[in-house]
Short mmCIF file of C-alpha atoms in Angstrom, two decimals:
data_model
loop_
_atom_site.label_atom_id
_atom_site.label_comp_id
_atom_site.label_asym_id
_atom_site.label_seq_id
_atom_site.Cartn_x
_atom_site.Cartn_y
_atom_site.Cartn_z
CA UNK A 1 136.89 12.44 239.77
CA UNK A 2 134.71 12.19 243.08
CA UNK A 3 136.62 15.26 244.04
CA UNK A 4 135.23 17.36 241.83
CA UNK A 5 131.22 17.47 242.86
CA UNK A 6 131.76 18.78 246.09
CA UNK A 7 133.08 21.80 244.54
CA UNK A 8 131.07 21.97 241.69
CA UNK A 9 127.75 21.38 244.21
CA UNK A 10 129.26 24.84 245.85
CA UNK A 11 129.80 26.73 242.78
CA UNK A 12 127.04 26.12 240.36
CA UNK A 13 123.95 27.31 241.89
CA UNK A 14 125.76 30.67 242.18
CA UNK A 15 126.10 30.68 237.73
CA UNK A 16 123.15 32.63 235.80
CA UNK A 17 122.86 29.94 233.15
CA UNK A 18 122.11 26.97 236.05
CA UNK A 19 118.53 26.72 236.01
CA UNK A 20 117.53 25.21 239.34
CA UNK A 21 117.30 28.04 241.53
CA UNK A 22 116.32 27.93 245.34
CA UNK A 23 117.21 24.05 245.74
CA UNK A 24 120.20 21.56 246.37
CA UNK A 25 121.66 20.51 243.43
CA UNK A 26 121.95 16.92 243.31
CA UNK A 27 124.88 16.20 240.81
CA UNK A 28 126.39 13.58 238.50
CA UNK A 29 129.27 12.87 236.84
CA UNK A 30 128.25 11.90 233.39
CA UNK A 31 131.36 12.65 230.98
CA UNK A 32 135.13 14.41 231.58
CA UNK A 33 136.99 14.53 228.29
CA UNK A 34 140.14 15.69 227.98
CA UNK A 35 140.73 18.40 224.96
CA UNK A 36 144.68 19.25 223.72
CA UNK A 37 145.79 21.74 225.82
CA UNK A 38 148.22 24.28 224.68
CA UNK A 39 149.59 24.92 227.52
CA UNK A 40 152.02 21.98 229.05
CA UNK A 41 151.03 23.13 232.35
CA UNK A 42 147.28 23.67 232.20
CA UNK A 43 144.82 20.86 231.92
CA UNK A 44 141.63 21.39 229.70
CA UNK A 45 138.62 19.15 230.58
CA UNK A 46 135.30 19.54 229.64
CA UNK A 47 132.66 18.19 232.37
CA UNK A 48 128.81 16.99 231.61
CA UNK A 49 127.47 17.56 234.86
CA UNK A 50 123.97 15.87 235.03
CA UNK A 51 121.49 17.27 237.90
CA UNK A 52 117.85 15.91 237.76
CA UNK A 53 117.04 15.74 233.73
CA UNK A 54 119.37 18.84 232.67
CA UNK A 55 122.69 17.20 231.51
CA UNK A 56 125.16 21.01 231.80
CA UNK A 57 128.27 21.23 229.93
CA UNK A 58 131.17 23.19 232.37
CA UNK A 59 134.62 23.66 230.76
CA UNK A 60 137.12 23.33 233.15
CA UNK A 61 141.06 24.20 233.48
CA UNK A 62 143.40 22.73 235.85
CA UNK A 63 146.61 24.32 236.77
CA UNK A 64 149.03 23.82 239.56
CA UNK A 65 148.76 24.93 243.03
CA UNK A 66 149.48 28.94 243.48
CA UNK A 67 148.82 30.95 247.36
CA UNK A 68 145.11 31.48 248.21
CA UNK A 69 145.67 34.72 247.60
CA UNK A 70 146.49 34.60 244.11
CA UNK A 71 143.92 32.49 243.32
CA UNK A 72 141.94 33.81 240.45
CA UNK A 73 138.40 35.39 240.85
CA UNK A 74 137.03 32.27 238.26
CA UNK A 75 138.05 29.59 240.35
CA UNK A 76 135.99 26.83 241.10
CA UNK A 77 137.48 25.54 243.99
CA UNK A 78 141.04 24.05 245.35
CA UNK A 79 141.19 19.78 244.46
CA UNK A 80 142.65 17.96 246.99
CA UNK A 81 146.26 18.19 245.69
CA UNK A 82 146.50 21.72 246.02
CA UNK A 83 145.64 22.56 242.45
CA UNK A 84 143.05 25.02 241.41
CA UNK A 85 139.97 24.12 239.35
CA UNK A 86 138.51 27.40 236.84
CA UNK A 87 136.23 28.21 235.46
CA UNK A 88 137.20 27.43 231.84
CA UNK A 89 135.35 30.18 229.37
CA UNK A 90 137.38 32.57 231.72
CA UNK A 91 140.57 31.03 231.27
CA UNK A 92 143.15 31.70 227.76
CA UNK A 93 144.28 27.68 227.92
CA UNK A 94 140.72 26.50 227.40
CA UNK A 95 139.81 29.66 225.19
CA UNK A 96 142.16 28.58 222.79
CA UNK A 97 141.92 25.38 222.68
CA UNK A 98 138.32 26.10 221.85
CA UNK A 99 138.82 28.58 218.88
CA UNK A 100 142.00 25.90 217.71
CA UNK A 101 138.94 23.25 217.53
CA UNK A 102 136.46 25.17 215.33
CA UNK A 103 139.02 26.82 213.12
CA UNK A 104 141.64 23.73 212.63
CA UNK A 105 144.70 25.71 213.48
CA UNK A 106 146.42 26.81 216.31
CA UNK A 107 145.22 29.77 218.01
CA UNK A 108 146.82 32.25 220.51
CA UNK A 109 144.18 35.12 220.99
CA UNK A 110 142.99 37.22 223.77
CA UNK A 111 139.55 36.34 225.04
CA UNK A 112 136.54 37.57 227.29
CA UNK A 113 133.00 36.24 228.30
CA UNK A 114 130.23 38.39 226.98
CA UNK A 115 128.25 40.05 229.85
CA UNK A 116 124.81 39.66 231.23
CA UNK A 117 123.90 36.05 229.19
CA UNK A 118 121.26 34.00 231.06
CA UNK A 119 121.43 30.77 229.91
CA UNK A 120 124.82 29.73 227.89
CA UNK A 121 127.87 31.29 227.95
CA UNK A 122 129.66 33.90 224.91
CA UNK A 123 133.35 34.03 224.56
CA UNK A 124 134.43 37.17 222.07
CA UNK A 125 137.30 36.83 220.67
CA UNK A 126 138.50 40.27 219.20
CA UNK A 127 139.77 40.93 215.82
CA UNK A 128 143.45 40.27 215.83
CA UNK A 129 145.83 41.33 212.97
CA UNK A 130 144.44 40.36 209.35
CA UNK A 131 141.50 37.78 211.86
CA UNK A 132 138.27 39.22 211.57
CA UNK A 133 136.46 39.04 215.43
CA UNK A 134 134.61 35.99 216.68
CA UNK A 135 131.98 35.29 219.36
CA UNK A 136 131.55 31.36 220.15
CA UNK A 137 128.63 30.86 221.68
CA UNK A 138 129.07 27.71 224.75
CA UNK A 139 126.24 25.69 225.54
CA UNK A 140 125.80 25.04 228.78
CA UNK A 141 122.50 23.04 228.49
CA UNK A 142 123.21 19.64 226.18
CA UNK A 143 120.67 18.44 224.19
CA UNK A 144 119.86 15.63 221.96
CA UNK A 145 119.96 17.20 218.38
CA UNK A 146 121.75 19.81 216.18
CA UNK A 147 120.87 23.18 218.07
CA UNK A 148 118.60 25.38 215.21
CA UNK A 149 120.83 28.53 216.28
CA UNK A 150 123.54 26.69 214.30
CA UNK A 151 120.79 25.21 212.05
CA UNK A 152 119.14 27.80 210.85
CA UNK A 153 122.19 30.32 210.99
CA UNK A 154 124.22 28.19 209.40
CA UNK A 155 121.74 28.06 206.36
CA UNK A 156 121.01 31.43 205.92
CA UNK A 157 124.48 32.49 206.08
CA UNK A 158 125.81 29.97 203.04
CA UNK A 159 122.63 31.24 201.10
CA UNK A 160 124.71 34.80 201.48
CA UNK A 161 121.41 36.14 204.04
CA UNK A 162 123.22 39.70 204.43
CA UNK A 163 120.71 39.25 207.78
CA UNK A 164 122.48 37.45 209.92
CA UNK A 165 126.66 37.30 210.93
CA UNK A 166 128.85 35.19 208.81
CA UNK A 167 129.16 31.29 210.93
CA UNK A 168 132.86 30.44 210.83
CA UNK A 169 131.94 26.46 212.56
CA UNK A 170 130.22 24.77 215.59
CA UNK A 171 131.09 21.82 217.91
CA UNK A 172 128.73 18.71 218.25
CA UNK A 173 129.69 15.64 220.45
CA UNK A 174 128.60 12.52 221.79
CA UNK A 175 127.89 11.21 225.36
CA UNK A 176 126.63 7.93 226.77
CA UNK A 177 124.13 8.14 230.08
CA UNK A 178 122.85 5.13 231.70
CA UNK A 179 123.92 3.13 228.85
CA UNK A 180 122.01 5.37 226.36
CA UNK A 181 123.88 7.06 223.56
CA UNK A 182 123.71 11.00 223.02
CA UNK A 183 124.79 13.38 220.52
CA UNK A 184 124.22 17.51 220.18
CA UNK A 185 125.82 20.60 219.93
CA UNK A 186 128.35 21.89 222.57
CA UNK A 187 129.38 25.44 220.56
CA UNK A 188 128.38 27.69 217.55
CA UNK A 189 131.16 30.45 216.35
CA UNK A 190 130.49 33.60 214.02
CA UNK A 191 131.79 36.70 212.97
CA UNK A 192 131.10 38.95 216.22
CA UNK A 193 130.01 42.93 215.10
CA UNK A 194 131.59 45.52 217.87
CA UNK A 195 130.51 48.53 218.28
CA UNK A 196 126.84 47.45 218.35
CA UNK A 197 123.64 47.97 219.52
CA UNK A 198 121.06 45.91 220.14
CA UNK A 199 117.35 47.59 218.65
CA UNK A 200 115.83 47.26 222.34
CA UNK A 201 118.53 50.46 223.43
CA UNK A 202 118.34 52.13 220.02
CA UNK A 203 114.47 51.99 219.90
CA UNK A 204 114.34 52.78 223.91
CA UNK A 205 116.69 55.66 222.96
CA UNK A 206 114.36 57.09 220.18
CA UNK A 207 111.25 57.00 221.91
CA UNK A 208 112.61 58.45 225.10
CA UNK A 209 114.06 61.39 223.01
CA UNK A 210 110.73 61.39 220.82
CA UNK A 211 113.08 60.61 217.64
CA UNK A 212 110.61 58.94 215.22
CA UNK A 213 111.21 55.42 214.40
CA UNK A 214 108.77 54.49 211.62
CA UNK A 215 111.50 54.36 208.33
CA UNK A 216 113.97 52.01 210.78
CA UNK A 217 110.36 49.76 211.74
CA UNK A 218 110.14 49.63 208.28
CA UNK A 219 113.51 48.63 207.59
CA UNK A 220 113.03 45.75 210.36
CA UNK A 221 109.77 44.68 209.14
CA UNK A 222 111.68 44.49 205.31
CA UNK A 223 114.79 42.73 207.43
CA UNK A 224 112.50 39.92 208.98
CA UNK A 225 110.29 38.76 206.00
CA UNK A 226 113.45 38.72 203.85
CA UNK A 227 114.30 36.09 206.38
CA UNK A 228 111.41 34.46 206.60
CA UNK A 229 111.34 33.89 202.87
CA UNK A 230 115.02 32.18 202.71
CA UNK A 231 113.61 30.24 205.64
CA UNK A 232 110.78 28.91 203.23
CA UNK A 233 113.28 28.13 200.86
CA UNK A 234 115.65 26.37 202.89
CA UNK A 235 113.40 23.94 204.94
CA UNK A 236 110.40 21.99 203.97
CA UNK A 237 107.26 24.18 203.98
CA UNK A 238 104.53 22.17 204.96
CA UNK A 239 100.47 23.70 204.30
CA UNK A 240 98.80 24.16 207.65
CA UNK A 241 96.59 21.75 207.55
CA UNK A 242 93.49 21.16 209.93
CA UNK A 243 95.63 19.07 212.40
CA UNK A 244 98.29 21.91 212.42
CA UNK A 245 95.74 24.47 213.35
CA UNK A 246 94.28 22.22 215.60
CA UNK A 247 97.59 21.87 217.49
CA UNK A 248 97.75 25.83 218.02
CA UNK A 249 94.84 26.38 219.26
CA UNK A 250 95.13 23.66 221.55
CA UNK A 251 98.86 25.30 222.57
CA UNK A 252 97.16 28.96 223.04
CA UNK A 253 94.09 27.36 225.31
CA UNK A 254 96.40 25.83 227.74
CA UNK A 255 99.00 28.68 227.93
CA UNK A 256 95.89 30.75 228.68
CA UNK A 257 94.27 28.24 231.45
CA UNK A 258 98.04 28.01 233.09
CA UNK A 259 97.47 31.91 233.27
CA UNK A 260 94.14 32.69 234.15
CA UNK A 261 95.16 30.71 237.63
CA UNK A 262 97.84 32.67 238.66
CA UNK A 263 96.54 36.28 236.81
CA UNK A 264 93.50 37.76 238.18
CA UNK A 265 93.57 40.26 235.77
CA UNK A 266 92.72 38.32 233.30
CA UNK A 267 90.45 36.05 234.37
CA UNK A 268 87.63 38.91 232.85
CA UNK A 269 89.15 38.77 229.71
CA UNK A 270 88.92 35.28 228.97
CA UNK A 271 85.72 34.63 227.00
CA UNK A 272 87.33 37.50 224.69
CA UNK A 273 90.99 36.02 224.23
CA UNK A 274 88.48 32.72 223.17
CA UNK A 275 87.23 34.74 220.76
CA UNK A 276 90.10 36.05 219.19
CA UNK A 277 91.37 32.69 218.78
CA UNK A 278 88.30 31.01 217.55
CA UNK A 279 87.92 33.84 214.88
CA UNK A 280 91.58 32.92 214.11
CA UNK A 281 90.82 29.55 213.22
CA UNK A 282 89.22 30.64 209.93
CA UNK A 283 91.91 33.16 209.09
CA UNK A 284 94.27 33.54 206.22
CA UNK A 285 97.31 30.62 207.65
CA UNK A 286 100.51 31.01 206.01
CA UNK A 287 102.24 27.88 205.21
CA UNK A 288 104.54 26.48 208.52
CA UNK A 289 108.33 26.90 208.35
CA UNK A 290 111.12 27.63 210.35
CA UNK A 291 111.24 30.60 212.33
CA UNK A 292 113.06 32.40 214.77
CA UNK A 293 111.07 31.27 218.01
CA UNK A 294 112.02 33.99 220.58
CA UNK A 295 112.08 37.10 218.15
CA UNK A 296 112.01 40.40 220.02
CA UNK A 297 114.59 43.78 219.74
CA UNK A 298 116.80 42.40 221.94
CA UNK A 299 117.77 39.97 219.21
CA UNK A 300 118.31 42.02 216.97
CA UNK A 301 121.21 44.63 216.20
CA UNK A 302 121.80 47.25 213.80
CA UNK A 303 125.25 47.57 212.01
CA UNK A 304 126.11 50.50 210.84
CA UNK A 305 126.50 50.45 206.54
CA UNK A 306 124.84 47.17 206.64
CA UNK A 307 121.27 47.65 209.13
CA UNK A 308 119.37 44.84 210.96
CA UNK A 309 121.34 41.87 212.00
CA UNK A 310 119.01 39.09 213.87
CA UNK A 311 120.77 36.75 216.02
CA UNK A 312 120.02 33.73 218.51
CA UNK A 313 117.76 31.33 216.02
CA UNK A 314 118.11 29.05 219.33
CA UNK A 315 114.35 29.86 220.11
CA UNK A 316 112.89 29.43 223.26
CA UNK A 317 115.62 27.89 225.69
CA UNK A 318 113.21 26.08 227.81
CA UNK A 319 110.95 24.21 225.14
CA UNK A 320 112.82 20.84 224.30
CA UNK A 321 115.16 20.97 220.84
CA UNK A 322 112.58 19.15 219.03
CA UNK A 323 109.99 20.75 219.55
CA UNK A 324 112.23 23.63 218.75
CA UNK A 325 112.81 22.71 215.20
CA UNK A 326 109.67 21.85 213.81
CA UNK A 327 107.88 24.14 211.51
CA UNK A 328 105.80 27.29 212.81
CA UNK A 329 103.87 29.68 212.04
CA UNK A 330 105.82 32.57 211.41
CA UNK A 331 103.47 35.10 212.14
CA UNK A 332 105.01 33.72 215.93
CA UNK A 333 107.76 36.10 215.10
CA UNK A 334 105.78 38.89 213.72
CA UNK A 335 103.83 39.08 216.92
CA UNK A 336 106.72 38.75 219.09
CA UNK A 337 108.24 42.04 217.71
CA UNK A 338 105.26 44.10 218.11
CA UNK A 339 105.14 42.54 221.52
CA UNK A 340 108.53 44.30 222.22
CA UNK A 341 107.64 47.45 220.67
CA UNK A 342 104.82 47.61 222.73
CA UNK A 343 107.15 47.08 225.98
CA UNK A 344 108.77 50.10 225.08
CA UNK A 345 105.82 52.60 225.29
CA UNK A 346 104.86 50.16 228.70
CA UNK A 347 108.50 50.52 230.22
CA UNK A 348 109.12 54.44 229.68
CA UNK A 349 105.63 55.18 231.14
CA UNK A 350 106.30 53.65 234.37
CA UNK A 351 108.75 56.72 234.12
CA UNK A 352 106.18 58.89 233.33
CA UNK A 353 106.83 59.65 229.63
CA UNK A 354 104.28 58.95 227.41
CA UNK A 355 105.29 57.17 223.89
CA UNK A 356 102.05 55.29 222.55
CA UNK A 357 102.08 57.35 219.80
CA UNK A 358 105.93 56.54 218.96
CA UNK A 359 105.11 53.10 219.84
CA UNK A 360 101.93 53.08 217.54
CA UNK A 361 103.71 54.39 214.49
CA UNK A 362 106.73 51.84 214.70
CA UNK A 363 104.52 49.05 215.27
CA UNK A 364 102.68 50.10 212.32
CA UNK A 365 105.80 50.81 209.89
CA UNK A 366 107.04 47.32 211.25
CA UNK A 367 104.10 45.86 210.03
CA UNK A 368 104.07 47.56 206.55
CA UNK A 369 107.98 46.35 205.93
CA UNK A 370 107.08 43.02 207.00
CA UNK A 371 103.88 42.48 204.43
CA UNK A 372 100.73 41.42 204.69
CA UNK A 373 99.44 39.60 207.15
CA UNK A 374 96.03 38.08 208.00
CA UNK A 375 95.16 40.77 211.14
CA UNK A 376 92.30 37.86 212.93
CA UNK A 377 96.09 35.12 212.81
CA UNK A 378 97.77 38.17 214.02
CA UNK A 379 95.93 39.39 217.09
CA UNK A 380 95.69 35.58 218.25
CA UNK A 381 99.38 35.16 218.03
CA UNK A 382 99.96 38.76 220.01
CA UNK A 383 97.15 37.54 222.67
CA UNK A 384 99.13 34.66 223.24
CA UNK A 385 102.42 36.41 223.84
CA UNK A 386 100.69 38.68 226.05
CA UNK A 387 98.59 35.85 228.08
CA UNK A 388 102.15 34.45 228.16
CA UNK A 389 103.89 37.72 229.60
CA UNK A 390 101.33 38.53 232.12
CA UNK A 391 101.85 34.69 233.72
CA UNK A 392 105.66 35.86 233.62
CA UNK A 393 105.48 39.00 235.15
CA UNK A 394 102.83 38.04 237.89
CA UNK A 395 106.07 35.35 238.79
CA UNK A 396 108.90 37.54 238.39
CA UNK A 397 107.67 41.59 238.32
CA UNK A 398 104.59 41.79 239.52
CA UNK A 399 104.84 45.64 239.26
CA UNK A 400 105.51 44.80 235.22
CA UNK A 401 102.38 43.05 234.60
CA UNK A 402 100.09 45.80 233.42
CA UNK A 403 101.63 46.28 230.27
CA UNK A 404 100.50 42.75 228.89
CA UNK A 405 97.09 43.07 231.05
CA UNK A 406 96.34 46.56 228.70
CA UNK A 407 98.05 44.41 225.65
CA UNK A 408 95.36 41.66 226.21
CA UNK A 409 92.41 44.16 226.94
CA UNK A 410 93.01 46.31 224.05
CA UNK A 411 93.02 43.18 221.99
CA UNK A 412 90.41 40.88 223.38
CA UNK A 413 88.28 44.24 223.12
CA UNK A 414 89.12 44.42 220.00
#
């Protein structure tokens, strides 16, 4: 199997979901396991691929030697026999095999990779005769533990949550590493809803077009505490208790230190962010539970006779799975949304429009679907998304970062 890392060493930095940009990747061979192929000519491997601390997981199909010039656009690379290495999420043999895996039967469907994904890899498979549609969502970063998008997803939809898609299975495995033993989750499948949008281009669309927004806010503010309540019922509910708070203010003060070194801008605001969050320290705290983690309107989508639809419960892909699945506060999530609602007023007036009002109403409606919520817990948790975003957007789009800067002066003001 030495064969294989040169060519993966080539073709992995070029892949959106590797995550070591800029350097040399310095690979391993951790795992190749063979999965029933049904095709007699194609083999299907699946490849952990350690480089550093990430441990990736790259399906792979094999398949005999054709001319370099009809050698398809996913190929890896050419082994030393003359046969041609793909990319397997791209390729019907491993596809199948896949779908075969997490349903028990055999399968024979057309598939494609969903566009655009960042960090794993979506394979839609589309509805086929009596076979309702199905997106299978490919890890490509393993982790020790059950992944909370199949977790919490998987909860919600046997409680009969009409909030999120129906889960139809998911994939865990084991792996050894330097004599260590391993186990997590390589794939989650579930219904997949075509013909959707996601509420980032159907708010975007409304407040470019000055459509108001406030009765679907409300609808997603209704949508998202609905959730949050099964949530409470689901999973242990601890109180937040002094140590708890303790822990999130100690969370917010170092997100905002990290910042204030790399953003000027708010380096003037700091003694009122440490306000906000002080204040919030003798606020109404809900009890902790499971939450969504990385809620904004991207993850969410609206279905038409049924309304919001959340997806990705994976939370925040960089924060170990752990960490991930310990219980929050879930005024995180409330915060997060009205964090994305205000990008929308920040985006379109880079184009000149001007939708604070839109953006003010939604945000408001959101908020009044959603329920009460303590508004000192509330600004601190919005702070700290926007402390967070200008540190991103200093980093990444510099020309981005004054719509968290006003975020954090209008509430540190405040």
């Amino acid at each position: 199997m030495d064969d294989l890392l040169p060519l993966l060493r080539a073709w992995m930095p070029a892949q959106r979901w590797y995550a070591a940009k800029g350097g040399e990747p310095a690979l391993r061979l951790v795992d190749v396991r063979e999965t029933p192929s049904p095709e007699p000519g194609a083999l299907v491997r699946t490849l952990l691929v350690a480089d550093g601390a990430t441990l990736y997981q790259v399906p792979v199909v094999v398949r005999p030697a054709v001319p370099a010039q009809t050698i398809p656009a996913h190929a890896i690379g050419t082994l030393p026999d003359g046969s041609v290495l793909l990319d397997g999420v791209h390729d019907e043999a491993f596809t199948n095999a896949l779908l075969s895996g997490l349903t028990g039967a055999p399968v024979a469907r057309a598939a494609h990779v969903l566009a655009g994904e960042q960090s794993n890899t979506s394979v839609i498979y589309p509805a086929h005769g009596r076979e309702t549609a199905v997106i299978c969502k490919v890890f490509r970063q393993l982790h020790d533990g059950l992944n909370p998008d199949i977790e919490l997803q998987t909860a919600l939809s046997s409680a009969g949550s009409p909030y999120v898609p129906a889960v139809v299975g998911h994939v865990e495995g084991t792996w050894r590493d330097g004599g260590a033993a391993h186990a997590g989750s390589f794939a989650f499948a579930q219904e997949f809803l075509s013909g959707v949008e996601d509420a980032w281009r159907v708010a975007l669309r409304a407040a470019t077009a000055g459509t108001p927004f406030a009765e679907s806010a409300f609808a997603l503010g209704r949508a998202t505490s609905a959730v949050h309540a099964d949530l409470a019922r689901l999973f242990p509910a601890p109180a937040a208790d002094a140590a708890a708070r303790a822990a999130v203010a100690a969370a917010w003060e170092r997100r905002l230190r990290l910042a204030t070194a790399e953003v000027p801008g708010l380096v003037a605001h700091a003694d009122g962010i440490r306000a906000v969050y002080a204040a919030a320290g003798d606020a109404h705290w809900p009890a902790l539970q499971r939450v969504h983690g990385d809620y904004h309107l991207g993850q969410v989508i609206l279905v038409p006779q049924r309304g919001w639809v959340l997806l990705d419960f994976e939370g925040e892909p960089l924060r170990p799975i752990e960490e991930r699945r310990r219980a929050d506060v879930p005024v995180r999530d409330v915060a997060g949304m009205l964090r994305s609602f205000d990008y929308i007023a920040g985006s379109l007036a880079r184009e000149g429009h001007d939708a604070a009002a839109w953006t003010r109403d939604a945000r408001d409606a959101f908020r009044e679907g959603y329920g009460p919520v303590d508004p000192l817990l509330l600004a601190a948790f919005e702070l700290d998304k926007a402390v967070y975003e200008a540190l991103y957007e200093t980093r990444n789009r510099p020309d981005w970062v004054g719509i968290p800067l006003a975020a954090v002066q209008r509430l540190a003001a405040a």
